[in-house]
Short mmCIF file of C-alpha atoms and ligand atoms in Angstrom, two decimals:
data_model
loop_
_atom_site.label_atom_id
_atom_site.label_comp_id
_atom_site.label_asym_id
_atom_site.label_seq_id
_atom_site.Cartn_x
_atom_site.Cartn_y
_atom_site.Cartn_z
CA MET A 124 10.27 4.01 8.95
CA GLN A 125 10.58 0.47 10.26
CA THR A 126 8.83 -2.35 8.37
CA ILE A 127 8.16 -5.27 10.70
CA ARG A 128 6.79 -8.75 10.01
CA THR A 129 7.27 -10.71 13.26
CA LEU A 130 5.59 -10.22 16.62
CA GLU A 131 8.95 -10.40 18.39
CA ALA A 132 10.37 -7.53 16.30
CA LEU A 133 7.15 -5.56 16.77
CA ARG A 134 7.32 -5.89 20.54
CA SER A 135 10.93 -4.74 20.67
CA GLY A 136 10.23 -1.83 18.28
CA ILE A 137 7.33 -0.67 20.47
CA ALA A 138 9.41 -1.14 23.64
CA GLU A 139 12.11 1.11 22.15
CA PHE A 140 9.57 3.80 21.32
CA ARG A 141 8.34 3.68 24.91
CA ASP A 142 11.77 3.48 26.58
CA ALA A 143 11.99 6.88 28.28
CA GLU A 144 15.47 6.22 29.70
CA ASN A 145 16.94 5.93 26.23
CA GLY A 146 15.27 9.02 24.80
CA GLY A 147 11.99 7.28 23.89
CA GLY A 148 9.00 7.80 26.17
CA ALA A 149 6.60 8.19 23.29
CA ALA A 150 2.88 7.49 23.27
CA ILE A 151 1.82 5.07 20.54
CA ALA A 152 -0.92 5.83 18.00
CA LEU A 153 -2.15 2.93 15.87
CA VAL A 154 -3.77 3.23 12.44
CA PRO A 155 -5.09 -0.22 11.44
CA THR A 156 -5.56 -0.68 7.67
CA MET A 157 -6.06 -3.39 5.07
CA GLY A 158 -3.67 -1.62 2.67
CA ALA A 159 -4.56 -0.28 -0.80
CA LEU A 160 -4.03 3.06 0.84
CA HIS A 161 -5.52 6.35 -0.35
CA ALA A 162 -5.76 9.90 0.95
CA GLY A 163 -8.35 8.78 3.54
CA HIS A 164 -5.74 6.57 5.23
CA ILE A 165 -3.14 9.32 5.01
CA ALA A 166 -5.57 11.65 6.81
CA LEU A 167 -5.58 9.08 9.66
CA ILE A 168 -1.77 9.15 9.79
CA GLU A 169 -1.80 12.96 9.75
CA ALA A 170 -4.36 13.04 12.56
CA ALA A 171 -2.22 10.59 14.55
CA LYS A 172 0.97 12.66 14.33
CA ARG A 173 1.72 14.79 17.39
CA PRO A 174 4.94 15.67 19.20
CA GLY A 175 5.76 12.91 21.67
CA ARG A 176 3.85 10.26 19.69
CA LYS A 177 5.00 7.45 17.45
CA VAL A 178 2.68 6.43 14.66
CA VAL A 179 2.28 2.73 13.91
CA ALA A 180 0.24 1.57 10.90
CA SER A 181 -0.79 -2.03 10.34
CA ILE A 182 -1.52 -3.55 6.95
CA PHE A 183 -3.42 -6.82 7.08
CA VAL A 184 -6.15 -7.99 4.72
CA ASN A 185 -8.23 -9.74 7.34
CA PRO A 186 -9.88 -12.89 5.94
CA LYS A 187 -12.27 -13.13 8.92
CA GLN A 188 -14.18 -10.00 7.91
CA PHE A 189 -14.96 -11.17 4.37
CA GLY A 190 -18.01 -13.35 3.73
CA PRO A 191 -17.77 -16.45 1.50
CA ASN A 192 -19.05 -14.52 -1.54
CA GLU A 193 -17.11 -11.33 -0.90
CA ASP A 194 -14.00 -9.89 -2.52
CA LEU A 195 -11.15 -11.31 -0.37
CA SER A 196 -9.19 -12.79 -3.29
CA ARG A 197 -9.57 -9.72 -5.50
CA TYR A 198 -9.16 -7.16 -2.69
CA PRO A 199 -6.43 -4.77 -3.96
CA ARG A 200 -2.95 -5.50 -2.59
CA LYS A 201 -0.34 -2.77 -3.17
CA GLU A 202 2.35 -3.24 -0.55
CA THR A 203 5.17 -1.34 -2.26
CA ALA A 204 3.01 1.70 -3.00
CA ASP A 205 1.47 1.54 0.50
CA LEU A 206 4.87 1.55 2.18
CA ALA A 207 6.02 4.52 0.08
CA MET A 208 2.86 6.47 1.02
CA LEU A 209 3.24 5.68 4.72
CA LYS A 210 6.89 6.70 4.70
CA ALA A 211 6.11 9.98 2.92
CA ALA A 212 3.34 10.65 5.44
CA GLY A 213 5.74 10.31 8.39
CA CYS A 214 4.63 6.94 9.78
CA ASP A 215 7.24 5.52 12.18
CA LEU A 216 6.58 1.78 11.98
CA VAL A 217 4.51 -0.50 9.75
CA TRP A 218 3.29 -3.83 11.10
CA LEU A 219 2.70 -6.39 8.35
CA PRO A 220 1.72 -9.60 10.09
CA PRO A 221 1.63 -12.78 8.00
CA VAL A 222 -1.76 -14.49 8.02
CA GLU A 223 -0.33 -17.59 9.80
CA ALA A 224 0.82 -15.36 12.67
CA MET A 225 -2.61 -13.78 13.00
CA TYR A 226 -4.61 -16.97 12.62
CA PRO A 227 -2.59 -20.12 13.30
CA ALA A 228 -4.36 -23.39 12.53
CA ASP A 229 -5.60 -23.76 16.14
CA PHE A 230 -6.96 -20.18 16.42
CA ALA A 231 -10.34 -20.51 18.18
CA THR A 232 -11.43 -17.10 19.50
CA ASN A 233 -14.22 -14.93 18.16
CA ILE A 234 -15.18 -11.50 19.50
CA SER A 235 -18.80 -10.62 18.90
CA VAL A 236 -20.14 -7.21 19.91
CA SER A 237 -23.85 -7.89 20.01
CA GLY A 238 -26.58 -5.34 19.27
CA ILE A 239 -24.55 -2.65 17.58
CA SER A 240 -23.10 -5.21 15.10
CA ASP A 241 -26.43 -6.72 14.15
CA GLY A 242 -28.25 -4.24 11.88
CA LEU A 243 -27.22 -2.26 8.80
CA ASP A 244 -23.94 -3.69 7.44
CA GLY A 245 -24.06 -6.45 10.06
CA ALA A 246 -27.37 -7.67 8.61
CA ALA A 247 -26.12 -7.39 5.03
CA ARG A 248 -22.73 -9.00 5.84
CA PRO A 249 -23.26 -11.69 8.53
CA GLY A 250 -20.12 -12.21 10.64
CA HIS A 251 -18.37 -9.15 9.22
CA PHE A 252 -18.17 -7.22 12.50
CA ASP A 253 -17.09 -10.31 14.46
CA GLY A 254 -14.16 -10.50 12.05
CA VAL A 255 -13.41 -6.80 12.49
CA ALA A 256 -13.69 -6.89 16.31
CA THR A 257 -11.53 -10.02 16.53
CA VAL A 258 -8.71 -8.66 14.38
CA VAL A 259 -8.80 -5.20 15.96
CA ALA A 260 -8.64 -6.73 19.46
CA LYS A 261 -5.68 -8.81 18.32
CA LEU A 262 -3.92 -5.78 16.79
CA PHE A 263 -4.55 -3.84 20.02
CA ASN A 264 -2.95 -6.62 22.07
CA GLN A 265 0.01 -6.85 19.69
CA VAL A 266 0.77 -3.11 19.45
CA ARG A 267 -0.69 -1.99 22.81
CA PRO A 268 -1.31 1.56 21.61
CA ASP A 269 -2.51 4.52 23.68
CA LEU A 270 -4.71 5.73 20.85
CA ALA A 271 -6.17 4.18 17.70
CA LEU A 272 -7.68 6.04 14.77
CA PHE A 273 -10.43 4.90 12.40
CA GLY A 274 -12.23 6.63 9.54
CA GLU A 275 -15.81 7.79 10.04
CA LYS A 276 -16.65 6.40 6.60
CA ASP A 277 -16.98 3.00 8.28
CA PHE A 278 -19.27 4.50 10.88
CA GLN A 279 -20.74 1.26 12.19
CA GLN A 280 -17.26 -0.24 12.46
CA LEU A 281 -16.17 2.76 14.54
CA ALA A 282 -19.21 2.33 16.84
CA VAL A 283 -18.54 -1.42 17.22
CA ILE A 284 -14.89 -0.77 18.13
CA ARG A 285 -15.81 1.95 20.64
CA ARG A 286 -18.27 -0.47 22.31
CA MET A 287 -15.70 -3.30 22.40
CA VAL A 288 -13.01 -1.04 23.86
CA ALA A 289 -15.38 0.18 26.58
CA ASP A 290 -16.76 -3.29 27.36
CA LEU A 291 -13.37 -5.01 27.52
CA ASP A 292 -11.51 -2.20 29.34
CA PHE A 293 -8.85 -1.90 26.67
CA GLY A 294 -7.92 1.56 27.99
CA ILE A 295 -7.25 2.78 24.46
CA GLU A 296 -8.56 6.12 23.20
CA ILE A 297 -10.51 5.72 19.95
CA GLN A 298 -10.49 8.68 17.58
CA GLY A 299 -12.81 8.91 14.57
CA VAL A 300 -11.50 10.90 11.62
CA PRO A 301 -13.88 12.60 9.14
CA THR A 302 -14.44 10.95 5.77
CA GLN A 303 -12.17 12.14 2.96
CA ARG A 304 -13.91 12.73 -0.35
CA ASP A 305 -13.10 13.17 -4.02
CA ASP A 306 -13.84 16.58 -5.55
CA ASP A 307 -17.35 15.47 -6.55
CA GLY A 308 -18.11 14.23 -3.02
CA LEU A 309 -17.63 10.45 -3.41
CA ALA A 310 -16.12 9.04 -0.21
CA LEU A 311 -12.61 7.67 -0.76
CA SER A 312 -12.52 3.88 -0.51
CA SER A 313 -10.11 1.15 -1.56
CA ARG A 314 -13.08 -0.39 -3.40
CA ASN A 315 -13.58 2.64 -5.70
CA VAL A 316 -10.95 1.12 -8.05
CA TYR A 317 -13.50 -1.57 -8.96
CA LEU A 318 -15.81 1.04 -10.55
CA ASP A 319 -15.66 1.44 -14.33
CA ALA A 320 -15.97 4.97 -15.78
CA GLU A 321 -19.77 4.79 -16.09
CA GLN A 322 -20.19 3.44 -12.55
CA ARG A 323 -17.78 6.05 -11.19
CA ALA A 324 -19.90 8.79 -12.75
CA ALA A 325 -23.08 7.26 -11.27
CA ALA A 326 -21.49 6.77 -7.82
CA VAL A 327 -21.73 10.46 -6.98
CA ALA A 328 -25.48 9.94 -6.51
CA LEU A 329 -24.68 8.30 -3.15
CA PRO A 330 -23.22 11.34 -1.32
CA ARG A 331 -25.68 13.64 -3.12
CA ALA A 332 -28.74 11.62 -2.08
CA LEU A 333 -27.50 11.51 1.52
CA GLY A 334 -26.81 15.27 1.47
CA VAL A 335 -30.32 16.06 0.25
CA ALA A 336 -31.90 13.72 2.83
CA ALA A 337 -29.74 15.07 5.70
CA LYS A 338 -30.76 18.66 4.84
CA ALA A 339 -34.44 17.73 4.63
CA ILE A 340 -34.39 15.91 7.98
CA THR A 341 -32.47 18.76 9.64
CA ARG A 342 -35.05 21.31 8.53
CA GLY A 343 -37.79 19.13 10.03
CA ASP A 344 -39.16 17.17 7.05
CA ASP A 345 -40.56 13.70 7.76
CA PRO A 346 -37.50 11.40 7.97
CA GLU A 347 -39.23 8.40 6.31
CA THR A 348 -40.17 10.55 3.30
CA ALA A 349 -36.59 11.83 3.04
CA LEU A 350 -35.17 8.29 3.31
CA ASP A 351 -37.58 7.00 0.65
CA ALA A 352 -36.57 9.85 -1.67
CA ALA A 353 -32.87 8.97 -1.16
CA ARG A 354 -33.58 5.28 -1.92
CA ASP A 355 -35.47 6.29 -5.10
CA THR A 356 -32.63 8.60 -6.23
CA LEU A 357 -30.10 5.80 -5.77
CA THR A 358 -32.24 3.27 -7.63
CA ALA A 359 -32.72 5.74 -10.50
CA ALA A 360 -28.92 6.19 -10.66
CA GLY A 361 -28.46 2.42 -11.14
CA PHE A 362 -27.73 1.36 -7.54
CA ALA A 363 -29.20 -1.71 -5.87
CA VAL A 364 -29.90 -0.30 -2.40
CA ASP A 365 -29.00 -2.40 0.68
CA TYR A 366 -30.19 0.26 3.14
CA VAL A 367 -30.60 3.97 3.75
CA GLU A 368 -31.33 4.49 7.44
CA LEU A 369 -31.37 7.22 10.07
CA VAL A 370 -29.92 6.07 13.39
CA ASP A 371 -28.78 7.43 16.74
CA ALA A 372 -25.09 8.30 16.25
CA GLU A 373 -23.99 6.46 19.39
CA THR A 374 -26.19 3.40 19.66
CA LEU A 375 -27.09 3.00 15.95
CA THR A 376 -30.68 2.27 16.95
CA PRO A 377 -33.40 3.89 14.78
CA GLY A 378 -32.94 7.63 15.20
CA SER A 379 -36.26 9.23 16.00
CA ASP A 380 -34.98 11.59 18.74
CA ALA A 381 -34.12 14.87 17.00
CA ARG A 382 -32.49 16.24 20.18
CA ARG A 383 -29.62 13.75 19.84
CA GLU A 384 -26.94 13.57 17.16
CA ARG A 385 -28.12 11.21 14.45
CA ARG A 386 -26.41 9.64 11.48
CA LEU A 387 -27.71 8.88 8.06
CA LEU A 388 -26.10 5.68 6.78
CA ALA A 389 -26.35 4.03 3.38
CA ALA A 390 -25.00 1.00 1.56
CA ALA A 391 -25.72 0.32 -2.09
CA ARG A 392 -24.25 -1.69 -4.94
CA LEU A 393 -23.21 -0.62 -8.41
CA GLY A 394 -22.67 -3.87 -10.28
CA ASN A 395 -20.50 -6.02 -8.00
CA THR A 396 -19.15 -3.06 -6.04
CA ARG A 397 -20.70 -2.25 -2.70
CA LEU A 398 -20.30 1.34 -1.55
CA ILE A 399 -21.11 2.76 1.88
CA ASP A 400 -21.36 6.33 3.10
CA ASN A 401 -22.83 8.32 5.96
CA LEU A 402 -23.52 11.88 7.06
CA ALA A 403 -24.15 13.54 10.42
CA VAL A 404 -27.63 14.89 11.15
CA LEU A 405 -27.07 17.36 13.95
CA PRO A 406 -29.62 18.16 16.66
CA ALA A 407 -31.87 21.01 15.47
CA GLU A 408 -30.22 23.66 17.73
CA ASP A 409 -26.67 22.80 16.41
CA ALA A 410 -27.57 22.54 12.72
O1 LIG B 220 -11.29 -0.46 8.14
C1 LIG B 220 -10.49 -1.36 7.82
O2 LIG B 220 -9.63 -1.17 6.94
C2 LIG B 220 -10.58 -2.70 8.50
O3 LIG B 220 -11.89 -3.06 8.77
C3 LIG B 220 -9.71 -2.77 9.79
C4 LIG B 220 -10.21 -1.81 10.85
C5 LIG B 220 -8.26 -2.47 9.45
C6 LIG B 220 -9.79 -4.19 10.38
O4 LIG B 220 -9.34 -5.13 9.48
#
């Protein structure tokens, strides 16, 4: 596995992978990450691996997607462990750009994907999805992959990236990978390490409340009643609820049309730790 820290070395590494005349000719799959890797990230690497493909992972804790009162400085950084996990998983190249290379002092561009970025996490974290779209566009231009993979746990992020890729003609296939969960159902997240033992025990209320609400909505119960019940369950478990909403799975607009695939999304805080999760609500005939 190559570990690369300059754009020049990245470009020549990618060119070698693609060089058909010298036995290359591979397609490139990119897995962008902020490090602090867990089994959810490894599932992305596994999903990326195919004969004839090279898998590139990036590790970059992107300052532009953290708000002024968010956890940038305490965000877990575990480079040595991350590299060992990526190597064991069969990643071919890791791109570790220094922050000065990503955002030199005169950096002036912002990518804003309006509409789909505005509600839900976008409302709770102003500017967050601009930061995500800007860094992902930059990573796409640096690596120039054929395919990029993102976890469905960050469902709004995935929708924002799909919209950006379509709008800006990136010509990159975007693959969403199902959320990986602990045995009790809690979605894996780099932020779970912030939870103390009591909070970790309480956190399971999040996937459980979503599961109950998704089942109720699928069997035809009133969605607002099901959403209110989920909010109450979370509050009773000690969460401060940011939102629990039912949206159209593609547009993320309020999801009243039961003939389309919908998604139940939630964000809630336990102490200083903000957790997000989501579940599919399939159209009645597919459920
Ligand atoms: O999902 C993440 O880890 C980040 O938001 C991403 C996509 C790597 C952009 O910084």
